[in-house]
Amino acid sequence: MRVRDDDLDEYGVVNNAVHASYIHDARNVLLETLGISIHFWTSTGNTMALSELHLKYFTPLRSGGRFIVKLRVVQIKGVRIIVDHVIETLPNRRYGSQCNRCLPRQKPPSNSRIPGVGVQDTSVFFM
């Protein structure tokens, strides 16, 4: 993916809320790849409500910067899907931000930092 100029704040870096938007877009692509269309899912009366989102930022994304969003399903338990997301800057794959893996009613791991990532986040969904 590439940073667009309208994603920038007044300081010339990607606004923190836009990181969540990048993650949301990548999550939709993953679900569609798995055969789960968001439009079909919601048309059946089901929802995919985000219950938790934790982000930690390290290196800002700047205008014209390139990055990738990596996703990993950590756990599927009952109605919860827990997904790790990582945004890595390209070509050097530096940290942009990181998220602690935080499951409901559990203590986050003491060291959840993943080397070479830009943004790391854990999301918990309810279906």
Short mmCIF file of C-alpha atoms in Angstrom, two decimals:
data_model
loop_
_atom_site.label_atom_id
_atom_site.label_comp_id
_atom_site.label_asym_id
_atom_site.label_seq_id
_atom_site.Cartn_x
_atom_site.Cartn_y
_atom_site.Cartn_z
CA MET A 1 0.00 0.00 0.00
CA ARG A 2 1.05 3.62 -0.38
CA VAL A 3 0.39 6.60 1.90
CA ARG A 4 -1.95 9.12 0.27
CA ASP A 5 -1.63 12.85 0.91
CA ASP A 6 -5.15 13.04 2.35
CA ASP A 7 -4.10 10.53 5.06
CA LEU A 8 -1.66 13.05 6.54
CA ASP A 9 -2.23 15.34 9.49
CA GLU A 10 -0.92 18.90 9.91
CA TYR A 11 2.52 17.53 10.88
CA GLY A 12 2.96 15.63 7.60
CA VAL A 13 2.57 12.14 9.04
CA VAL A 14 -0.27 9.62 8.85
CA ASN A 15 -2.86 10.38 11.51
CA ASN A 16 -3.23 7.67 14.14
CA ALA A 17 -6.88 7.06 13.20
CA VAL A 18 -5.81 6.31 9.63
CA HIS A 19 -3.65 3.40 10.87
CA ALA A 20 -6.87 1.77 12.11
CA SER A 21 -8.43 2.38 8.69
CA TYR A 22 -5.51 0.63 6.95
CA ILE A 23 -5.92 -2.31 9.33
CA HIS A 24 -9.68 -2.40 8.72
CA ASP A 25 -9.17 -2.48 4.93
CA ALA A 26 -6.61 -5.31 5.19
CA ARG A 27 -8.93 -7.27 7.49
CA ASN A 28 -11.75 -7.04 4.93
CA VAL A 29 -9.42 -8.30 2.20
CA LEU A 30 -8.39 -11.24 4.42
CA LEU A 31 -12.00 -12.18 5.17
CA GLU A 32 -12.96 -12.01 1.49
CA THR A 33 -9.94 -14.19 0.67
CA LEU A 34 -11.30 -16.71 3.19
CA GLY A 35 -14.69 -16.58 1.44
CA ILE A 36 -16.40 -14.35 4.01
CA SER A 37 -17.91 -11.37 2.21
CA ILE A 38 -18.61 -8.50 4.61
CA HIS A 39 -21.63 -7.44 2.55
CA PHE A 40 -23.12 -10.93 2.61
CA TRP A 41 -22.37 -11.31 6.31
CA THR A 42 -24.15 -8.09 7.26
CA SER A 43 -27.08 -8.80 4.91
CA THR A 44 -27.85 -11.91 6.97
CA GLY A 45 -28.34 -9.73 10.05
CA ASN A 46 -24.98 -10.63 11.58
CA THR A 47 -22.41 -8.06 12.58
CA MET A 48 -18.67 -8.05 13.03
CA ALA A 49 -18.30 -5.63 15.91
CA LEU A 50 -14.80 -4.64 16.93
CA SER A 51 -14.54 -5.01 20.70
CA GLU A 52 -10.85 -4.20 21.24
CA LEU A 53 -8.12 -2.46 19.28
CA HIS A 54 -4.73 -1.71 20.82
CA LEU A 55 -2.06 0.17 18.85
CA LYS A 56 1.48 1.24 19.66
CA TYR A 57 3.34 3.62 17.32
CA PHE A 58 7.10 3.72 16.65
CA THR A 59 7.94 5.23 13.26
CA PRO A 60 5.55 7.59 11.44
CA LEU A 61 4.29 6.86 7.96
CA ARG A 62 4.94 9.85 5.70
CA SER A 63 3.65 11.13 2.36
CA GLY A 64 4.32 8.71 -0.48
CA GLY A 65 5.64 6.07 1.91
CA ARG A 66 5.04 2.43 1.08
CA PHE A 67 3.98 -0.18 3.62
CA ILE A 68 2.41 -3.60 3.97
CA VAL A 69 -0.22 -4.85 6.40
CA LYS A 70 0.27 -8.39 7.69
CA LEU A 71 -2.53 -10.27 9.43
CA ARG A 72 -2.49 -13.43 11.49
CA VAL A 73 -5.48 -15.14 13.06
CA VAL A 74 -4.39 -15.85 16.62
CA GLN A 75 -7.48 -17.56 17.95
CA ILE A 76 -11.07 -18.40 17.09
CA LYS A 77 -13.01 -19.07 20.26
CA GLY A 78 -16.79 -19.12 20.32
CA VAL A 79 -17.92 -15.86 18.76
CA ARG A 80 -14.51 -14.20 19.04
CA ILE A 81 -11.86 -13.95 16.36
CA ILE A 82 -8.56 -12.56 17.60
CA VAL A 83 -6.31 -11.19 14.86
CA ASP A 84 -2.79 -9.73 15.01
CA HIS A 85 -2.04 -6.97 12.50
CA VAL A 86 1.37 -5.55 11.67
CA ILE A 87 2.13 -2.55 9.48
CA GLU A 88 5.69 -2.61 8.15
CA THR A 89 7.28 0.26 6.25
CA LEU A 90 8.91 -0.60 2.94
CA PRO A 91 11.59 -1.20 1.83
CA ASN A 92 13.36 -1.25 5.22
CA ARG A 93 10.53 -2.90 7.23
CA ARG A 94 10.92 -0.54 10.20
CA TYR A 95 8.51 -0.29 13.09
CA GLY A 96 5.70 2.17 12.55
CA SER A 97 3.69 1.01 15.50
CA GLN A 98 3.01 -2.07 17.55
CA CYS A 99 0.09 -3.42 19.49
CA ASN A 100 0.19 -5.61 22.52
CA ARG A 101 -1.71 -8.83 22.14
CA CYS A 102 -4.48 -8.32 24.62
CA LEU A 103 -7.12 -10.99 25.03
CA PRO A 104 -10.28 -10.42 27.11
CA ARG A 105 -9.72 -10.94 30.84
CA GLN A 106 -6.07 -11.84 30.34
CA LYS A 107 -2.90 -9.96 31.11
CA PRO A 108 -1.04 -8.78 27.97
CA PRO A 109 2.29 -10.53 27.38
CA SER A 110 5.23 -8.71 28.95
CA ASN A 111 7.12 -8.57 25.64
CA SER A 112 4.90 -8.73 22.57
CA ARG A 113 7.18 -6.70 20.32
CA ILE A 114 7.77 -8.28 16.93
CA PRO A 115 11.10 -7.34 15.29
CA GLY A 116 10.97 -5.49 11.99
CA VAL A 117 7.41 -4.24 12.11
CA GLY A 118 5.85 -0.82 11.72
CA VAL A 119 2.48 -1.17 13.39
CA GLN A 120 1.32 -4.10 15.38
CA ASP A 121 -2.20 -4.45 16.63
CA THR A 122 -4.53 -7.06 18.02
CA SER A 123 -8.22 -6.92 17.31
CA VAL A 124 -11.01 -8.91 18.87
CA PHE A 125 -14.22 -9.33 16.89
CA PHE A 126 -17.60 -10.63 17.91
CA MET A 127 -19.83 -12.31 15.36
#
